[in-house]
Coordinates of C-alpha atoms and ligand atoms in Angstrom, one line a residue:
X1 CA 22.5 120.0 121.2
X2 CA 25.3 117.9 122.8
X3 CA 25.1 115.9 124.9
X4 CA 27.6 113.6 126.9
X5 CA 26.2 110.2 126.7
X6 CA 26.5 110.8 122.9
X7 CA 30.1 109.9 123.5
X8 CA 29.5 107.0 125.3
X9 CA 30.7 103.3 124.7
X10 CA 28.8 101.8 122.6
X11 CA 26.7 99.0 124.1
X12 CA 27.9 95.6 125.5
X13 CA 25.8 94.2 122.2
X14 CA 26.6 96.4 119.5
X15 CA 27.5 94.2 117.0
X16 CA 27.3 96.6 113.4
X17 CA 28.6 95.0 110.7
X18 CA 31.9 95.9 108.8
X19 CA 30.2 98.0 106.1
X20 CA 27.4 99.4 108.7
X21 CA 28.4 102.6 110.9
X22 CA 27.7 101.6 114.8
X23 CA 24.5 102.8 116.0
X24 CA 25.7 106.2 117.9
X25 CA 21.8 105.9 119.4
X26 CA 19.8 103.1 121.5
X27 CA 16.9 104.2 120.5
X28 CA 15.5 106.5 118.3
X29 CA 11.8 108.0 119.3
X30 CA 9.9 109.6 116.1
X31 CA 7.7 112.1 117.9
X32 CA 8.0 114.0 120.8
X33 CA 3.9 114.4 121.8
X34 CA 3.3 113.0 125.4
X35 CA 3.8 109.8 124.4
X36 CA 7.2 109.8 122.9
X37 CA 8.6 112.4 125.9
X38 CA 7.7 109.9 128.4
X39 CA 9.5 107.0 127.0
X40 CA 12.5 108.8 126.3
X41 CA 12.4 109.8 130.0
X42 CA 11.8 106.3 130.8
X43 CA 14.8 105.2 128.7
X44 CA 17.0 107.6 130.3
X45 CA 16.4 106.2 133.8
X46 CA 18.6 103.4 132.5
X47 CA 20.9 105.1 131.1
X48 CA 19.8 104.0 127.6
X49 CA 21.3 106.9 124.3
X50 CA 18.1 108.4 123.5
X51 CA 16.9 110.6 120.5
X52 CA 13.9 111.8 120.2
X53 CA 12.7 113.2 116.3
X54 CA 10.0 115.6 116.6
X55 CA 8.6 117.3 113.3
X56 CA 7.3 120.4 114.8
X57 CA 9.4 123.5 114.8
X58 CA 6.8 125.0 117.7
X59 CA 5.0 123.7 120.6
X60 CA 1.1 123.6 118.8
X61 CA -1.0 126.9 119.2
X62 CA -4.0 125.0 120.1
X63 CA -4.4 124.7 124.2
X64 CA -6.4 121.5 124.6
X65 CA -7.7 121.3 128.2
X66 CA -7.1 117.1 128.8
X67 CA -8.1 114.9 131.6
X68 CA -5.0 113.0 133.4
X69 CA -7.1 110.4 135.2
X70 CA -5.9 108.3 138.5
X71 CA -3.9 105.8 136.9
X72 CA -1.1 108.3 134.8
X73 CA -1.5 110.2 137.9
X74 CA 0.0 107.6 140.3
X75 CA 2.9 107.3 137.3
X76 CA 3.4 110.7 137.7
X77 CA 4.0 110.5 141.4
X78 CA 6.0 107.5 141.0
X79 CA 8.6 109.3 139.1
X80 CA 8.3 112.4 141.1
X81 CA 7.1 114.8 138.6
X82 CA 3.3 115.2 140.0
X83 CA 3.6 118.4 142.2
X84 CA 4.9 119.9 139.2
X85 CA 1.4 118.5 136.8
X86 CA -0.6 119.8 139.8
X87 CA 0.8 123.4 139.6
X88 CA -0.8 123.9 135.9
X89 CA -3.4 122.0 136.3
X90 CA -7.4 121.9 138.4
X91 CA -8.1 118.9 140.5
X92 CA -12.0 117.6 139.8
X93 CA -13.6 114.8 141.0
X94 CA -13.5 111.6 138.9
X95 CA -17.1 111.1 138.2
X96 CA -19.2 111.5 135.4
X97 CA -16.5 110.3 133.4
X98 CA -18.6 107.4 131.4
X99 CA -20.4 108.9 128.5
X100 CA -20.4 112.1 130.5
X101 CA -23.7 110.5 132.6
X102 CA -23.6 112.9 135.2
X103 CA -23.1 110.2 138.4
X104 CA -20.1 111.6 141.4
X105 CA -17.4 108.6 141.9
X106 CA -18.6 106.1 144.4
X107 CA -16.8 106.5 147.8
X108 CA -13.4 104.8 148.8
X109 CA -11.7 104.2 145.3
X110 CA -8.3 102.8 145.7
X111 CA -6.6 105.2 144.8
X112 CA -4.1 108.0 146.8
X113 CA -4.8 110.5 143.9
X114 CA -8.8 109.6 143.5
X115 CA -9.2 112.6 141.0
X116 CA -9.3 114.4 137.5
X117 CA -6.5 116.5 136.6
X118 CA -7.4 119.0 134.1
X119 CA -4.7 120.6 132.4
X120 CA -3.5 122.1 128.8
X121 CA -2.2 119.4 127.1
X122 CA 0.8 121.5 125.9
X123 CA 1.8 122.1 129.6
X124 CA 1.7 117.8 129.7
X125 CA 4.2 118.0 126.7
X126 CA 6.5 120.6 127.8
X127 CA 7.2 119.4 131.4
X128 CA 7.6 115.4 130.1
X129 CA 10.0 116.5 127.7
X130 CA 11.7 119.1 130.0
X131 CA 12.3 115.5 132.5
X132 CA 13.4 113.7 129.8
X133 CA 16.2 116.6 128.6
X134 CA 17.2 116.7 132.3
X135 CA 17.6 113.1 132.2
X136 CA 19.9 113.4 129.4
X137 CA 17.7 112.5 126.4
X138 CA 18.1 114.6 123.1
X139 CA 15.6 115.9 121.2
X140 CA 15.9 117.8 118.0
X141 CA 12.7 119.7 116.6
X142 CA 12.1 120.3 113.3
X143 CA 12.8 116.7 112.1
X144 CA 10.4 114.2 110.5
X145 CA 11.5 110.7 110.4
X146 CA 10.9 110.0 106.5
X147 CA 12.1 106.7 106.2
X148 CA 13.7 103.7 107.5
X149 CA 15.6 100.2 106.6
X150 CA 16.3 97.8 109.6
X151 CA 18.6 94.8 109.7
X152 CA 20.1 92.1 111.9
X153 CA 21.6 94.9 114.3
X154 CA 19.9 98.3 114.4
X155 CA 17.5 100.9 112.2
X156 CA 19.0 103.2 109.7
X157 CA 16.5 106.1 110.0
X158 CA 16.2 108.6 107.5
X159 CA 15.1 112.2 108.1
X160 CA 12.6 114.3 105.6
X161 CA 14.7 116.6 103.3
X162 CA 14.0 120.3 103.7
X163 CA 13.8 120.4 107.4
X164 CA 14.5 123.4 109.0
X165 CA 17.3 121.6 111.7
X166 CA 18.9 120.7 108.2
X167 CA 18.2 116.9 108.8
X168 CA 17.6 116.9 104.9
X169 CA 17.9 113.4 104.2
X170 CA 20.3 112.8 107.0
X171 CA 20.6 109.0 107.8
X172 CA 21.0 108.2 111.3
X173 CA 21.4 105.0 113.0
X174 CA 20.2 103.7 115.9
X175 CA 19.4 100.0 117.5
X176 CA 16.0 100.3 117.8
X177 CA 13.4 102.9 116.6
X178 CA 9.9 103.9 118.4
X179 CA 7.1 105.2 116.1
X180 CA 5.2 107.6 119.0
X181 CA 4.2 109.3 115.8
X182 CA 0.5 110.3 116.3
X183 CA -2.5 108.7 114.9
X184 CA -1.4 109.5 111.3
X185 CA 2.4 107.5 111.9
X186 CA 4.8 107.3 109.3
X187 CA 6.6 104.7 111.1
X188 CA 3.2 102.8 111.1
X189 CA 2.6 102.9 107.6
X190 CA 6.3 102.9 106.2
X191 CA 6.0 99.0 108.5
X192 CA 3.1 98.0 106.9
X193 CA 1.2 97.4 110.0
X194 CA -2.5 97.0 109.5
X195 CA -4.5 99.6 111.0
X196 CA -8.2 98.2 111.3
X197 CA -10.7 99.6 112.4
X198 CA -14.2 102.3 112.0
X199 CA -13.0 105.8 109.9
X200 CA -14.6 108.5 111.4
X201 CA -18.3 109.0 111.1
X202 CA -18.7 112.2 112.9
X203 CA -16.6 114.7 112.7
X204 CA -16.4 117.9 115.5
X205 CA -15.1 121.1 115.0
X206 CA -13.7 122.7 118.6
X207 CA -12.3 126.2 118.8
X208 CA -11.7 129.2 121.3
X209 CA -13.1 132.2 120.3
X210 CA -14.9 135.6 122.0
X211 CA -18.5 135.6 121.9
X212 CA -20.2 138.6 121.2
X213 CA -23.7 137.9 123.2
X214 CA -23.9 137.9 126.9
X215 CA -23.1 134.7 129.2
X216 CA -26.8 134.3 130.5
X217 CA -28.1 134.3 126.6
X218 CA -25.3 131.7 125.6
X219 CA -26.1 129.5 129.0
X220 CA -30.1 129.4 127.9
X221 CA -30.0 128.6 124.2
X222 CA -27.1 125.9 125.1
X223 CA -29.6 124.1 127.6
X224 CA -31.8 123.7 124.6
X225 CA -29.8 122.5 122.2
X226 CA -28.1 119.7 124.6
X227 CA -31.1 118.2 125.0
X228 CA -30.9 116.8 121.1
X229 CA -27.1 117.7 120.1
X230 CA -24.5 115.7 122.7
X231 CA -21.2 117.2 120.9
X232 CA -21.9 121.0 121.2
X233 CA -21.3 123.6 124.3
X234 CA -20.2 127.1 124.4
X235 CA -18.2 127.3 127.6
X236 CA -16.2 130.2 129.2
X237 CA -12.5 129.8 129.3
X238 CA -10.6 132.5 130.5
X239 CA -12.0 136.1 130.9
X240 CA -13.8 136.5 127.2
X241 CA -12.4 133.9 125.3
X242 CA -15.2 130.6 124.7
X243 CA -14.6 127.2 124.0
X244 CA -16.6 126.1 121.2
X245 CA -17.4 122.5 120.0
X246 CA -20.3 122.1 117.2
X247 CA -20.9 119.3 114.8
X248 CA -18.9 119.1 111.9
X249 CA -21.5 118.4 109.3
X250 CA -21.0 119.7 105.9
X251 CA -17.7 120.9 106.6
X252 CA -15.9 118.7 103.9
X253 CA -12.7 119.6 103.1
X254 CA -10.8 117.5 105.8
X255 CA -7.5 117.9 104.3
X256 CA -8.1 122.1 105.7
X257 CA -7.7 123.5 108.9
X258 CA -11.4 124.8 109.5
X259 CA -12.0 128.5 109.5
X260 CA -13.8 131.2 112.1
X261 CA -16.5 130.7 108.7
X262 CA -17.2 127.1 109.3
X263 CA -17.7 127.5 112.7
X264 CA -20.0 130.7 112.2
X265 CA -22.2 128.4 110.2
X266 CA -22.5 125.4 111.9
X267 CA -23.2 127.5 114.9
X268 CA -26.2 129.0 112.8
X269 CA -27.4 125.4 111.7
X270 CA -27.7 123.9 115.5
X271 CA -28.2 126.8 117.4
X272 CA -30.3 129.5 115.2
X273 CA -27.2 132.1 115.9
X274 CA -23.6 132.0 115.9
X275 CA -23.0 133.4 119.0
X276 CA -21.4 136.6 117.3
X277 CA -18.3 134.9 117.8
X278 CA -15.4 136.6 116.4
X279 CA -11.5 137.0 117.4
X280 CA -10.3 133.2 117.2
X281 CA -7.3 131.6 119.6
X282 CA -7.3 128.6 117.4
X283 CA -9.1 126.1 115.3
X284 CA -9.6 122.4 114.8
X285 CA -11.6 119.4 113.7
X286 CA -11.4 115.6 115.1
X287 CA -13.3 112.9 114.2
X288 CA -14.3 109.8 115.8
X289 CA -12.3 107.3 113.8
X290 CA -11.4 103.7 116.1
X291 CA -8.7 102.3 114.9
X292 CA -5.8 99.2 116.3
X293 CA -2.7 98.8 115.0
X294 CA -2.0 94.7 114.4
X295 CA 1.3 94.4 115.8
X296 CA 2.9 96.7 117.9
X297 CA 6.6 95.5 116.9
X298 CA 8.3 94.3 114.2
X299 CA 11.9 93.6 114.9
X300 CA 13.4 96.1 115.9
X301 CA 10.6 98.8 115.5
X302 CA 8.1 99.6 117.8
X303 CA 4.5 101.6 117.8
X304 CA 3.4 103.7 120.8
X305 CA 0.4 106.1 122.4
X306 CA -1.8 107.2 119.1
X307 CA 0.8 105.9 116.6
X308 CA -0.6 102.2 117.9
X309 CA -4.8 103.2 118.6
X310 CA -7.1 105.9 117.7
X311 CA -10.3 106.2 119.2
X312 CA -12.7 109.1 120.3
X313 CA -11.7 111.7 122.7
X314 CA -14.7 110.8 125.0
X315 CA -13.9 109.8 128.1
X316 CA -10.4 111.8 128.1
X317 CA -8.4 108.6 127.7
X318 CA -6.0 109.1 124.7
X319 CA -3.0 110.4 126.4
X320 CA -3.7 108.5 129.1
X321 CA -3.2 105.2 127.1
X322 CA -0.1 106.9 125.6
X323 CA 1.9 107.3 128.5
X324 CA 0.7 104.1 129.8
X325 CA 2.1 102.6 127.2
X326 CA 5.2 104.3 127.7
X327 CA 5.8 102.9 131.2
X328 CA 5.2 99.6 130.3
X329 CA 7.3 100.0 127.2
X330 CA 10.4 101.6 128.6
X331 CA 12.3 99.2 131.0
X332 CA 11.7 96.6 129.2
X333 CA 13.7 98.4 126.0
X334 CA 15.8 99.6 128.1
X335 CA 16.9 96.1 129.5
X336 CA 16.7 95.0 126.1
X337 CA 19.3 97.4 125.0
X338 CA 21.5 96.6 128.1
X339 CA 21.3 92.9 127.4
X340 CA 19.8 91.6 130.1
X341 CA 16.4 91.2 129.1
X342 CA 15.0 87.7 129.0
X343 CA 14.4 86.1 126.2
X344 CA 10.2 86.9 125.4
X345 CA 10.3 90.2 127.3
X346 CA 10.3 93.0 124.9
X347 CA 6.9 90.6 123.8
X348 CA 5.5 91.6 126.9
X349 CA 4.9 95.1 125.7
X350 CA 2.4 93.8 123.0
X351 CA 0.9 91.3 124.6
X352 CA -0.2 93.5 127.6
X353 CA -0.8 96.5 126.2
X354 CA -2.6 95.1 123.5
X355 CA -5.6 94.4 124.8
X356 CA -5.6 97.4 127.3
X357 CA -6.1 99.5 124.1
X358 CA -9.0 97.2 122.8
X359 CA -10.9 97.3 125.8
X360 CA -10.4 101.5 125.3
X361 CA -11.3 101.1 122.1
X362 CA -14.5 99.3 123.0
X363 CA -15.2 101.4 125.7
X364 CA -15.3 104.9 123.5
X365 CA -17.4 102.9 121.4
X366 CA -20.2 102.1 124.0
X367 CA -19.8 105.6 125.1
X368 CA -20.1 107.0 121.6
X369 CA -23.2 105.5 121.2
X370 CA -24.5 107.0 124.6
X371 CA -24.0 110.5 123.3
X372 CA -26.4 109.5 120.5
X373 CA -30.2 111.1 120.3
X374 CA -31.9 108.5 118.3
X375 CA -34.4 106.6 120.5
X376 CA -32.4 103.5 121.0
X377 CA -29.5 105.0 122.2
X378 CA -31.2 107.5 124.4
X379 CA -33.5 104.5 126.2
X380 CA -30.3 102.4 127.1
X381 CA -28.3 105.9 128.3
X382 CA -31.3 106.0 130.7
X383 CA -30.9 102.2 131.8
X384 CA -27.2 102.5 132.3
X385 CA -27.8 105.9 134.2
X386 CA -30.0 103.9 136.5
X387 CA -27.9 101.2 137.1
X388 CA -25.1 103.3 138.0
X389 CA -26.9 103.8 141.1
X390 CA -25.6 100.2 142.0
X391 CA -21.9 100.8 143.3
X392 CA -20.3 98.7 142.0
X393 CA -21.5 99.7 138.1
X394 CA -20.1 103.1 138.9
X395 CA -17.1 101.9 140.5
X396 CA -16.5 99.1 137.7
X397 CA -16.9 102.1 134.5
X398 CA -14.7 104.9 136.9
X399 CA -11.8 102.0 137.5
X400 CA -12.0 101.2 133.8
X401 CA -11.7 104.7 132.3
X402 CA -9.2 105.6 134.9
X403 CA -6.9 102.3 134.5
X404 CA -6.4 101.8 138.0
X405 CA -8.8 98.0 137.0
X406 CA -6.1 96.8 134.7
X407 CA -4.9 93.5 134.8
X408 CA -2.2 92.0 133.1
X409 CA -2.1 87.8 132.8
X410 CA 0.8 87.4 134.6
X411 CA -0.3 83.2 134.8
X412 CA -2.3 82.0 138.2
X413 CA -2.4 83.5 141.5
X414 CA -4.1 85.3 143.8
X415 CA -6.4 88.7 142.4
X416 CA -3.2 91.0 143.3
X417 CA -0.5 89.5 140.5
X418 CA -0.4 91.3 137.2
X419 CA -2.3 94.6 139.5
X420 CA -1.0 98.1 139.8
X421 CA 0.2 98.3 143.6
X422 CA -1.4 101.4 144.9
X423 CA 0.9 104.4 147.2
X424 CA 0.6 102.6 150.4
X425 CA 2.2 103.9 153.4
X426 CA 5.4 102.1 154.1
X427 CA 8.1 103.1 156.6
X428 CA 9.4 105.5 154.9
X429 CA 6.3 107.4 153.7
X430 CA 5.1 106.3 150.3
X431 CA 6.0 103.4 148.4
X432 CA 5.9 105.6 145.0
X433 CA 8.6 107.9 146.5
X434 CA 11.0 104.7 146.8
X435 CA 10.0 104.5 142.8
X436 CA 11.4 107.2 141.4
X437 CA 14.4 105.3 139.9
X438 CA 12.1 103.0 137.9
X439 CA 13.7 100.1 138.9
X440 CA 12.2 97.1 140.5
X441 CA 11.2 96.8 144.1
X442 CA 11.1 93.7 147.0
X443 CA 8.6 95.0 149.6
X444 CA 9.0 92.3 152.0
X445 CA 7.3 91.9 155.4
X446 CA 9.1 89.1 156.2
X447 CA 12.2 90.3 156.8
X448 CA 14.1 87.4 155.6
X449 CA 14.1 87.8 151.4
X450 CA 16.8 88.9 149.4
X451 CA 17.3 90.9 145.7
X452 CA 20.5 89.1 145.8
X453 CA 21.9 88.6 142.6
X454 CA 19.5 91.0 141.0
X455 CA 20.1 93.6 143.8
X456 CA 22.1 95.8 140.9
X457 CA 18.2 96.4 139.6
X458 CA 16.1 95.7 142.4
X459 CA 15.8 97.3 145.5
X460 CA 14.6 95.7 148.6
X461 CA 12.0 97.0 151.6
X462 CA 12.1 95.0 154.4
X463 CA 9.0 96.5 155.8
X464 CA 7.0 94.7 158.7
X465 CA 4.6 97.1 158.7
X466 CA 3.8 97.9 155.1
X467 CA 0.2 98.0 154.1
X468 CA -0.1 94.6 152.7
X469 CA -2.3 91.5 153.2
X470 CA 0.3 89.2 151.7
X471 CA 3.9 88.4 153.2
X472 CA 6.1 89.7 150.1
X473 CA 5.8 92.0 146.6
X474 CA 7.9 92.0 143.9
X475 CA 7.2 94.9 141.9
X476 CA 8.5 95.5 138.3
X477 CA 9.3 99.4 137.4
X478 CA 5.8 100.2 136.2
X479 CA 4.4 99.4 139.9
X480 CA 2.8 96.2 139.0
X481 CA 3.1 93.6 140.7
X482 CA 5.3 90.3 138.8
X483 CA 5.3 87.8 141.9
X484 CA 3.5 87.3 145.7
X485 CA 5.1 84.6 148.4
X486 CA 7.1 84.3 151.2
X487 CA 9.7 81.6 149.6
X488 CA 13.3 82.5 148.2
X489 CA 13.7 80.0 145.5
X490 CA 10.0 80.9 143.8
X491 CA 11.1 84.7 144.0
X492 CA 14.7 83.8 142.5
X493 CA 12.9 82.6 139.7
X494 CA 10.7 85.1 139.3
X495 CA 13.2 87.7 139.5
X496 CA 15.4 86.1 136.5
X497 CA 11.4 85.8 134.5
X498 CA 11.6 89.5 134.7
X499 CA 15.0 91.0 135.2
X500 CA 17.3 88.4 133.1
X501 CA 20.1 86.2 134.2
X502 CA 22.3 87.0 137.7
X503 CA 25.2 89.3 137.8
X504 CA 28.2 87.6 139.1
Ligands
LIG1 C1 -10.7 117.0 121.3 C2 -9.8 116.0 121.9 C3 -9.8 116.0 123.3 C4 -8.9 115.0 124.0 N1 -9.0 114.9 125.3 C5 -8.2 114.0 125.9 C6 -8.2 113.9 127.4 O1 -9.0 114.6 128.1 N2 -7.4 112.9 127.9 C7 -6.6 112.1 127.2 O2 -6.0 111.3 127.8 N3 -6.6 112.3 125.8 C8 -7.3 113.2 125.2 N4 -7.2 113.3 123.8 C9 -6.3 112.4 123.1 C10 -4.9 112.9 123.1 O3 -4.8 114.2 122.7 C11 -4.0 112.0 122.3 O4 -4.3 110.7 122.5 C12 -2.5 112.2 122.6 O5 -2.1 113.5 122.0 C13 -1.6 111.1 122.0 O6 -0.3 111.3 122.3 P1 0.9 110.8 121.3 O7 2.1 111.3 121.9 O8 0.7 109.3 121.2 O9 0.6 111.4 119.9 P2 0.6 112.9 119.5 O10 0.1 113.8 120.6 O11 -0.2 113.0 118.2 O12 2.1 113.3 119.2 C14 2.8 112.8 118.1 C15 4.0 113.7 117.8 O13 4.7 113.1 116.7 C16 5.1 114.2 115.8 N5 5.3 113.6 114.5 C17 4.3 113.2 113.6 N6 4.9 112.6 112.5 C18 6.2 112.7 112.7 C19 7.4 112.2 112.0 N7 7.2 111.6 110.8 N8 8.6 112.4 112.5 C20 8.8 113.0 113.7 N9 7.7 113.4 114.5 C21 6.5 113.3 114.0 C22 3.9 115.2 115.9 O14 4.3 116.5 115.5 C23 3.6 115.1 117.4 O15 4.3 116.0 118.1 C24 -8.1 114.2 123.2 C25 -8.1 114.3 121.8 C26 -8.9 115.2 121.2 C27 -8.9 115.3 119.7

């Protein structure tokens, strides 16, 4: 596909050697999952020459129902694209989210959009990379990124030979590459990032199938077996079809898809009958592997969503993480690119996201543990369950899962700095309607604080009668907030920590 940024100037910094072709891209995004959609988007916003390398011919068959939860639901709205989520999708309330402990979410979360989207994952992927296409970003399907050499001024990346877009061995060249590659990332491996971590110990096969027994017999035997067996349910989904999730045990051969066989007699092992399932949609296995990637750049290569962490599904926080990522990722590339990123900003990325992840990590590990039957496990899942009671457990494990509780280390100052700044009503309407750009934003009650020299990418509020405790809010593109006051030199400051030098 063309595509008229292609032919663009190249960028104020481009600065290829003689014997080196320029790069024709910014940046070059291996994988187009959620992830890798999102960033591109968020590139586009700032003009960045995107490409984004996706290996898959075909949207995947499977239909995986995911949970978007509060936090990558306010992202959403901030770029304007969360009517269209909510038209594919079925709001739920955001409780019994921790180790699926059956508790509601405690009253008053701060939060405009305090619920659970359910929707198909595919319908996530499709719509993110339909924004980022309309934003201007390329994406070509069909081509894996097999390879890649960087040096003082870009990435020559190399495509797999045989693909079926004809990228066989077709070098491209770009000035920075993003591995959003999945959990199994070439770009990981092929940078010799470490990957520590737990390999899976339990592995799950889920499914949709038809059932050939009536509901009521399915909803009985499946009361049973839950009492012992956490990862297993039969539930309806759609007019015949089943979702089906059943341990994976003795299903070896991990390198196969599993087959309507495997399911049949795993079903037989836990329940005493397979269901008389028959007529499959699709077929998979997971496993519960917990995994970090040590750096999350090297140079000029960077590792994003599942490509950077692995960890169990439970808790629906995966994609979440992903796109997170992405936010927090993309304006700081993108100023990167443009040249006016500060000097340590690009650094940012790692060292916040970082330990985001970790704490997900540790979080699906607690809950893992909860969905254990052995006596131990079962005892504390009772204690926790009872001190979930207390609201501020509840509200503590819901803000953690959803990532509305994050807080980067921004330095000292008050609770706010280095928080998300939730949709408050401002003049005119909501502040993540005045977001949509993804640049930064001044919300100042004070009427008397300026952008100034920065006012090329920051906007300014002046807003007496914002919904705000404190006198002014800077607010980088990912809606947290980077500096509090009521004093033009301190803001000056911190508007050249975040957005680079002055223009003019
Ligand atoms: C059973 C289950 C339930 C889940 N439920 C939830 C949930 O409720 N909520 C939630 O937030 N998360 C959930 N997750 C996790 C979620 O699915 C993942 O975290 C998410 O898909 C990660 O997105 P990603 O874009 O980082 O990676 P992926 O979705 O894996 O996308 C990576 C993309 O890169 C492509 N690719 C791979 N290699 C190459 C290459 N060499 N070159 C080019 N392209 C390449 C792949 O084809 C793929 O399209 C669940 C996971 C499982 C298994």
């Amino acid at each position: 596909m063309d595509s008229p940024h292609l032919t663009a100037e190249p960028s104020p910094d481009d600065t290829s050697g003689p014997d080196r072709t320029p790069p024709v891209f910014d940046v070059i995004i291996a994988g187009c999952g959620p992830t890798g959609a999102m960033l591109a988007a968020e590139l586009r916003l700032h003009d960045v020459r995107v490409l984004v390398l996706e290996k898959e011919t075909e949207p995947v068959s499977y239909v995986r129902i995911v949970s978007l939860h509060m936090r990558s639901l306010e992202l959403m709205a901030m770029r304007g694209l969360l009517d269209r989520l909510l038209e594919h999708g079925r709001r739920r309330p955001a409780g019994g989210l921790f180790a699926a402990i059956p508790k509601p979410a405690p009253e008053g979360l701060d939060s405009a959009y305090a619920y659970l989207l359910g929707i198909p994952q595919p319908v996530v992927v499709r719509l993110l990379e339909e924004h980022a296409i309309g934003l201007g970003a390329q994406v070509r399907h069909g081509c894996a990124v097999a390879g890649f050499e960087q040096d003082d001024e870009g990435v020559t990346v190399e495509l797999a030979s045989g693909g079926v877009a004809g990228g066989g061995g077709e070098q491209l060249r770009s000035r920075y590459l993003v591995g959003c590659d999945g959990g199994r990332s070439t770009v990981r491996k092929l940078l010799g990032v470490g990957f520590p971590g737990e390999p899976s110990r339990n592995d799950t096969l889920m499914g949709e199938m038809e059932v050939g027994v009536p509901r009521e017999e399915i909803t009985a035997r499946m009361a049973e077996i839950r009492e012992t067996t956490q990862r297993f349910w039969l539930r309806p989904f759609g007019e015949k079809v089943y979702s089906v999730v059943v341990p994976a045990t003795g299903v070896s051969d991990r390198a196969e898809p599993p087959t309507l066989e495997d399911f049949k007699q795993r079903l037989r092992a836990v329940a005493g009958t397979d269901f008389g399932v028959h007529s499959p949609r699709w077929l998979s296995r997971f496993g519960d592997a917990t995994r970090l990637a040590e750096r999350y750049r090297v140079g000029r290569v960077l590792l994003a969503g599942d490509a950077a962490h692995i960890h169990p599904p439970t808790g629906g926080q995966g994609l979440n993480l992903g796109v997170q990522d992405a936010f927090n990722l993309g304006w700081k590339l993108a100023a990167q690119v443009r040249g006016r990123a500060p000097e340590t900003l690009l650094d940012t990325y790692q060292a916040e996201r970082h330990p985001v992840a970790e704490d997900v990590l540790d979080n699906t590990r607690a809950q893992m543990e909860l969905h254990s039957t052995e006596p131990g496990p079962l005892a504390v899942r009772r204690l926790l369950t009872e001190l979930m009671d207390f609201d501020e457990v509840n509200r503590r494990l819901v803000e953690k899962i959803t990532a509305i509780g994050i807080r980067y280390d921004f330095g000292p100052g008050p609770d706010l700095l280095g928080r998300r700044l939730p949709d408050i009503d401002v003049a005119q309407g909501h502040l993540y309607g005045l977001l949509h750009r993804g640049r930064g934003l001044l919300l100042d009650r004070t009427d008397r604080l300026t952008a100034g020299a920065w006012s090329d990418r920051v906007d300014r509020l002046a807003d007496p009668t914002a919904a705000l405790d404190v006198p002014c809010v800077l607010l980088r593109p990912d809606g947290h907030v980077a500096w509090i006051g009521d004093d033009q030199q301190d803001l000056d400051a911190h508007l050249a920590r975040w957005f680079g030098a002055p223009t003019g």
